[in-house]
PDB file of C-alpha atoms in Angstrom:
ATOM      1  CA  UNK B   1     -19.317 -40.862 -25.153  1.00  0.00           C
ATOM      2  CA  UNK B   2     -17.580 -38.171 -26.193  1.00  0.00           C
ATOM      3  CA  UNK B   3     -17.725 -35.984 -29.706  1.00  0.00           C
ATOM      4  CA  UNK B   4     -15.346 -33.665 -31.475  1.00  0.00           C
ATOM      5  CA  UNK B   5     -16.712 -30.621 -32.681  1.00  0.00           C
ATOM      6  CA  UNK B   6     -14.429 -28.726 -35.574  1.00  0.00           C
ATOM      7  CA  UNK B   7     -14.844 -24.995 -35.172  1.00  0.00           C
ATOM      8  CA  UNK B   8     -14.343 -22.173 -37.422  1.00  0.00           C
ATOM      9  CA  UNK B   9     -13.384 -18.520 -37.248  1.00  0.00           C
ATOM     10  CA  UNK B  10     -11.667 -16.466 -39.539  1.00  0.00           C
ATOM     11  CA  UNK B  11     -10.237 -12.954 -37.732  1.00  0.00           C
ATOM     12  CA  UNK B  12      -6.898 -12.146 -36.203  1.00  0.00           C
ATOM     13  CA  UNK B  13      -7.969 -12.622 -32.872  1.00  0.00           C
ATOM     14  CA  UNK B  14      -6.783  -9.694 -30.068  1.00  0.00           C
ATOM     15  CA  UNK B  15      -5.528 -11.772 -26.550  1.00  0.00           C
ATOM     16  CA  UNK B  16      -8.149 -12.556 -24.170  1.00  0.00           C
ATOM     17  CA  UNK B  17      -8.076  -9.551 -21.374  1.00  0.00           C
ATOM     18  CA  UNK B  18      -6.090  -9.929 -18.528  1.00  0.00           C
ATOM     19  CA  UNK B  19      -7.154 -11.844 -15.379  1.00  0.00           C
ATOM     20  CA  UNK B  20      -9.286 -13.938 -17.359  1.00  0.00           C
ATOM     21  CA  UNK B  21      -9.499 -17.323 -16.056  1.00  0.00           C
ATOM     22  CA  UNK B  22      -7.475 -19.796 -18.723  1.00  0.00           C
ATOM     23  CA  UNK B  23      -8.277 -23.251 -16.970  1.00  0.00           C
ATOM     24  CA  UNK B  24     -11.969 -24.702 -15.202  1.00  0.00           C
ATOM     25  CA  UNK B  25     -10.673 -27.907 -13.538  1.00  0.00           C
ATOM     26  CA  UNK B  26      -8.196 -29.875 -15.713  1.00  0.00           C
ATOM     27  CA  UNK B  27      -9.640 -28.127 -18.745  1.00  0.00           C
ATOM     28  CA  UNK B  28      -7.207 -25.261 -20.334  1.00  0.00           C
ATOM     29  CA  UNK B  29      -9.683 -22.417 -21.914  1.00  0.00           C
ATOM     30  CA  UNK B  30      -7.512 -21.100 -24.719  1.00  0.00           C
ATOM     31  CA  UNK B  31      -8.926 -17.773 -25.942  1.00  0.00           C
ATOM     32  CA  UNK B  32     -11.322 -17.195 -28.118  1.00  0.00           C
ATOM     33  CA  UNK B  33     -13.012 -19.263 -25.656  1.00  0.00           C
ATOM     34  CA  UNK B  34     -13.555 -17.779 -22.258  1.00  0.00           C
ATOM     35  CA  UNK B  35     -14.901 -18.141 -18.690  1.00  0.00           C
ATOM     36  CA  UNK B  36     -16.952 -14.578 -17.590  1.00  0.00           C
ATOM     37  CA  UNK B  37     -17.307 -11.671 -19.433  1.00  0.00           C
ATOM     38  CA  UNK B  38     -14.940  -9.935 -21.381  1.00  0.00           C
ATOM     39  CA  UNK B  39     -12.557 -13.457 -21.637  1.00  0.00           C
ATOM     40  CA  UNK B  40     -14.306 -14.649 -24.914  1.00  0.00           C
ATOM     41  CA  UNK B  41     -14.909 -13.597 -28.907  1.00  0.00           C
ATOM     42  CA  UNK B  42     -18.255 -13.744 -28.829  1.00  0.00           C
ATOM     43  CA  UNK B  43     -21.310 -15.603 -27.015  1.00  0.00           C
ATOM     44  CA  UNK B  44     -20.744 -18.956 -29.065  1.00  0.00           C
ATOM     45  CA  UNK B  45     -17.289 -19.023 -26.682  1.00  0.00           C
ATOM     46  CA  UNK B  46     -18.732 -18.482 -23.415  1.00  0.00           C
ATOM     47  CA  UNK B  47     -17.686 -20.919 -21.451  1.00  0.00           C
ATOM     48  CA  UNK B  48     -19.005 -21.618 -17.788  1.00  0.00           C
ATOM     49  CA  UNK B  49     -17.419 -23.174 -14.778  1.00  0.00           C
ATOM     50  CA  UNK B  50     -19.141 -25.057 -12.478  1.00  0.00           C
ATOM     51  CA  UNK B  51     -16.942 -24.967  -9.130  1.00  0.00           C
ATOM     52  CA  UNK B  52     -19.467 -27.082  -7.431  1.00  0.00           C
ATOM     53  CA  UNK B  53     -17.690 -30.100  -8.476  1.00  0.00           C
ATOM     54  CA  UNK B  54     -14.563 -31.573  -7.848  1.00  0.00           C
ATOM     55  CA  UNK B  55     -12.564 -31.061 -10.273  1.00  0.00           C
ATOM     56  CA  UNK B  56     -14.439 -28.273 -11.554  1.00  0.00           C
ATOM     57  CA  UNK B  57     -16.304 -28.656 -15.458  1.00  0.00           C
ATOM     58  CA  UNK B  58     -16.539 -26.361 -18.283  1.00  0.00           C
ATOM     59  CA  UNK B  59     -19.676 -26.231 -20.091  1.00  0.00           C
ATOM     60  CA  UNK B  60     -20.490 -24.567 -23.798  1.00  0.00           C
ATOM     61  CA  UNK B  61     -23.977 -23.462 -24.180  1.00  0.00           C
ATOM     62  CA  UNK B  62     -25.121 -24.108 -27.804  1.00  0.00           C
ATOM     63  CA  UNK B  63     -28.106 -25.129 -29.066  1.00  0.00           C
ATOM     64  CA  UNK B  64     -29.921 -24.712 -26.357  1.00  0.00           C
ATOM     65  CA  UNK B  65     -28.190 -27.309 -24.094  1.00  0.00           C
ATOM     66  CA  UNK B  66     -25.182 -27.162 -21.669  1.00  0.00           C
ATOM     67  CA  UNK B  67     -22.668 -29.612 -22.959  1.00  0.00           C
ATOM     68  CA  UNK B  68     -19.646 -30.531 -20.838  1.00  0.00           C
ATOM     69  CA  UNK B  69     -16.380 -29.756 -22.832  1.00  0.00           C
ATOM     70  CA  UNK B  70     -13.340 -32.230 -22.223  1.00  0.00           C
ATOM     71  CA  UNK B  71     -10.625 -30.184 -24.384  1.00  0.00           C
ATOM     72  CA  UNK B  72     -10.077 -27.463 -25.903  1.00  0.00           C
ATOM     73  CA  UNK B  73      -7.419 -27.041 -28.946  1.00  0.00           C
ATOM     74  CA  UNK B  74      -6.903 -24.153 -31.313  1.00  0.00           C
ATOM     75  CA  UNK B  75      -3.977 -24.741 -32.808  1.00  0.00           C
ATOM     76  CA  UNK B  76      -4.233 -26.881 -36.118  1.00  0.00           C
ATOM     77  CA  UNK B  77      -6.677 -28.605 -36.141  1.00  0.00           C
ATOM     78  CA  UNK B  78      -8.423 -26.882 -33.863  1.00  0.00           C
ATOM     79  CA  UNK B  79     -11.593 -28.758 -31.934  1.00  0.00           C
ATOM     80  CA  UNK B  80     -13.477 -28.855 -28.946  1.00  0.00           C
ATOM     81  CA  UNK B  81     -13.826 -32.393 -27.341  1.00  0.00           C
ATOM     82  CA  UNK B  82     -17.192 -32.794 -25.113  1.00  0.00           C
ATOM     83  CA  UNK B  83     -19.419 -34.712 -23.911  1.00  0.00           C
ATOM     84  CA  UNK B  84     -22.536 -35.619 -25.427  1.00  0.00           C
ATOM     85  CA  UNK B  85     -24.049 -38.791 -24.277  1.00  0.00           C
ATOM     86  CA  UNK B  86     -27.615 -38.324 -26.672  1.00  0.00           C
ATOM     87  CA  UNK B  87     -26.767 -39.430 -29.350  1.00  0.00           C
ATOM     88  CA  UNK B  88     -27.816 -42.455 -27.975  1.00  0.00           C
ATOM     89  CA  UNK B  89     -30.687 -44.783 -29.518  1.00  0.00           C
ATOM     90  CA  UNK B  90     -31.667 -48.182 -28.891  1.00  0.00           C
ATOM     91  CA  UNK B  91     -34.509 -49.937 -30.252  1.00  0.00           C
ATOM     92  CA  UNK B  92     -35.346 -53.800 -29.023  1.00  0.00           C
ATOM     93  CA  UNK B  93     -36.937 -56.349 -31.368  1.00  0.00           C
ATOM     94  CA  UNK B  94     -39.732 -59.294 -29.758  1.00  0.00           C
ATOM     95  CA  UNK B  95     -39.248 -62.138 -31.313  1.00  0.00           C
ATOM     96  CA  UNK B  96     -42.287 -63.404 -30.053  1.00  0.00           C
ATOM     97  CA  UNK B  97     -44.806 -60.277 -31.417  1.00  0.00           C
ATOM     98  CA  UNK B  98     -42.429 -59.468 -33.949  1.00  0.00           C
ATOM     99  CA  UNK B  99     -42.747 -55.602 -32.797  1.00  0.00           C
ATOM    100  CA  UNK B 100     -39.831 -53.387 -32.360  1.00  0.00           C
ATOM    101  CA  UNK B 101     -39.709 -50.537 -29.254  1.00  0.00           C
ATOM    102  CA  UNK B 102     -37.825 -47.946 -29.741  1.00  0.00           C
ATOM    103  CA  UNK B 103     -35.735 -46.209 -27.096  1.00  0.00           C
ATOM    104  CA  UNK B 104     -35.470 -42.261 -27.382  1.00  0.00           C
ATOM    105  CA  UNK B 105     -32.478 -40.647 -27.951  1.00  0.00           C
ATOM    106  CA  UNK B 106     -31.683 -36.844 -29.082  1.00  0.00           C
ATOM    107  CA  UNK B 107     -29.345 -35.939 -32.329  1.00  0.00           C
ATOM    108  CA  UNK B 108     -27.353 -32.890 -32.479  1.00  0.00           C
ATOM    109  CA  UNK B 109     -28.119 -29.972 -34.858  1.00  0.00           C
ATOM    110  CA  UNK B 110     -25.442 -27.672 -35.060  1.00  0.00           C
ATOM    111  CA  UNK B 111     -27.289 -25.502 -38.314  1.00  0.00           C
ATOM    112  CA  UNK B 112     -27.002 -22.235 -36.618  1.00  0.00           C
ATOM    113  CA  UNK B 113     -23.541 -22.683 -34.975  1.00  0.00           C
ATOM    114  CA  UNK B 114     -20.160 -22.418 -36.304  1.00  0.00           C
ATOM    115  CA  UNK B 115     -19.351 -25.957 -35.105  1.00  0.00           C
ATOM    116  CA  UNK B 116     -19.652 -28.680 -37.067  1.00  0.00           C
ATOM    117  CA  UNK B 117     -19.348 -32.821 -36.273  1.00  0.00           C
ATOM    118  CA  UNK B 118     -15.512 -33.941 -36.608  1.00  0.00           C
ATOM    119  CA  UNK B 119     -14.513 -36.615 -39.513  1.00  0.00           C
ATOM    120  CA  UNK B 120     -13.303 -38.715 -36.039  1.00  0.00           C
ATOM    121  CA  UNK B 121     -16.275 -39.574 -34.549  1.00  0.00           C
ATOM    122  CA  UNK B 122     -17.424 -43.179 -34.902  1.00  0.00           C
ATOM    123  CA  UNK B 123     -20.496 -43.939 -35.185  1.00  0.00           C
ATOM    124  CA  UNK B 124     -20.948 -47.590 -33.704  1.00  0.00           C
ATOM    125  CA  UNK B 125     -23.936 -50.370 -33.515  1.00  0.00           C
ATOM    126  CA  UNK B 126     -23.911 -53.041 -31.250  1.00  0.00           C
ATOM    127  CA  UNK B 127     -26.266 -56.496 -31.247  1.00  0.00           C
ATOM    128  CA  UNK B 128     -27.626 -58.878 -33.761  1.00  0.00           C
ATOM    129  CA  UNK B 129     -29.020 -57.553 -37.249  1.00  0.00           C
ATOM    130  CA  UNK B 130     -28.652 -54.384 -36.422  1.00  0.00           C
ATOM    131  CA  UNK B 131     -28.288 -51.169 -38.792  1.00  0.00           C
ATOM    132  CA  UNK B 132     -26.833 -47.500 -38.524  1.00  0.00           C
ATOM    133  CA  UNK B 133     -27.970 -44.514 -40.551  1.00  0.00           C
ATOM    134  CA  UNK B 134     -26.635 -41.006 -39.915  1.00  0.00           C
ATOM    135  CA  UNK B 135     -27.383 -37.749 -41.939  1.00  0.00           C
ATOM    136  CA  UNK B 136     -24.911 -34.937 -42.756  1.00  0.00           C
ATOM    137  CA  UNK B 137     -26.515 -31.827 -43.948  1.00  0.00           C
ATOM    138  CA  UNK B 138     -24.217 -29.695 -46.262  1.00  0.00           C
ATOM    139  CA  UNK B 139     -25.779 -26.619 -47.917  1.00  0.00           C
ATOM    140  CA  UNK B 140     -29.227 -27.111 -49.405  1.00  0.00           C
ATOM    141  CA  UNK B 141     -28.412 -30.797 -49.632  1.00  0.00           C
ATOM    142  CA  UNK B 142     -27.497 -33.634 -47.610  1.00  0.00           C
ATOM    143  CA  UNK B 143     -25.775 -37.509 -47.670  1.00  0.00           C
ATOM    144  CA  UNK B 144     -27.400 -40.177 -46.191  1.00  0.00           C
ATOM    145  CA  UNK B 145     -24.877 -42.900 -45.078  1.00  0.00           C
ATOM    146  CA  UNK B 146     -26.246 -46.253 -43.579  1.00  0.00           C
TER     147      UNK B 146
END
């Protein structure tokens, strides 16, 4: 599964320094984003490439976890594609008990991060009677869609 995250920055941004790396595998690393230090804005671009496998992957570090990016765009719109299999949940009804078991997954918090959830992300339930919430946070408030 893979999610688009919509960044945000707002500066006339100076050109990466030279011999920074702009690729990890089949992934182009436009700047503000960046592999090793010096190549990126800040520490919310860091980007790090792990050459132990073939192709190499790109990973962003936010929010604590290492999340493997697909593609990078900065032009308009700009987004970061990745891939963030957690979002996962399942939950199994017995007919015969009538109980429900639920399967952990993990959401995605992006509060502290200037990344936010892109309008093309589906969010998709399959099975019999089944039902989908998800929760979008804006300011002080938030939507509840099920």
């Amino acid at each position: 599964m893979s999610c688009l995250l919509h960044f945000i920055f707002f500066l006339l941004l100076p050109l990466a320094s030279t011999g920074c790396p702009n690729r990890c595998g089949n992934v182009l690393i436009p700047y503000p984003f960046g592999v090793g230090s010096g190549c990126f804005l800040e520490a919310s671009f860091n980007v790090t490439c792990n050459t132990s496998t073939t192709p190499p992957k790109p990973y962003l570090n936010i929010i604590n976890l290492k999340i493997e990016v697909v593609e990078i765009r900065v032009d308009n719109p700009a987004y970061i594609r990745i891939k963030y299999p957690y979002l996962l949940y399942g939950v199994c009804y017995h007919t015969s008990s009538g109980n429900m078991t639920w399967t952990d997954g993990w959401g995605i918090s992006l509060w502290d991060t200037q990344y936010t959830l892109s309008e093309y992300n589906w969010l998709i339930a399959i099975g019999c009677d089944d039902a989908l919430t998800a929760s979008i946070y804006k300011g002080q408030g938030n939507q509840t869609f099920r």
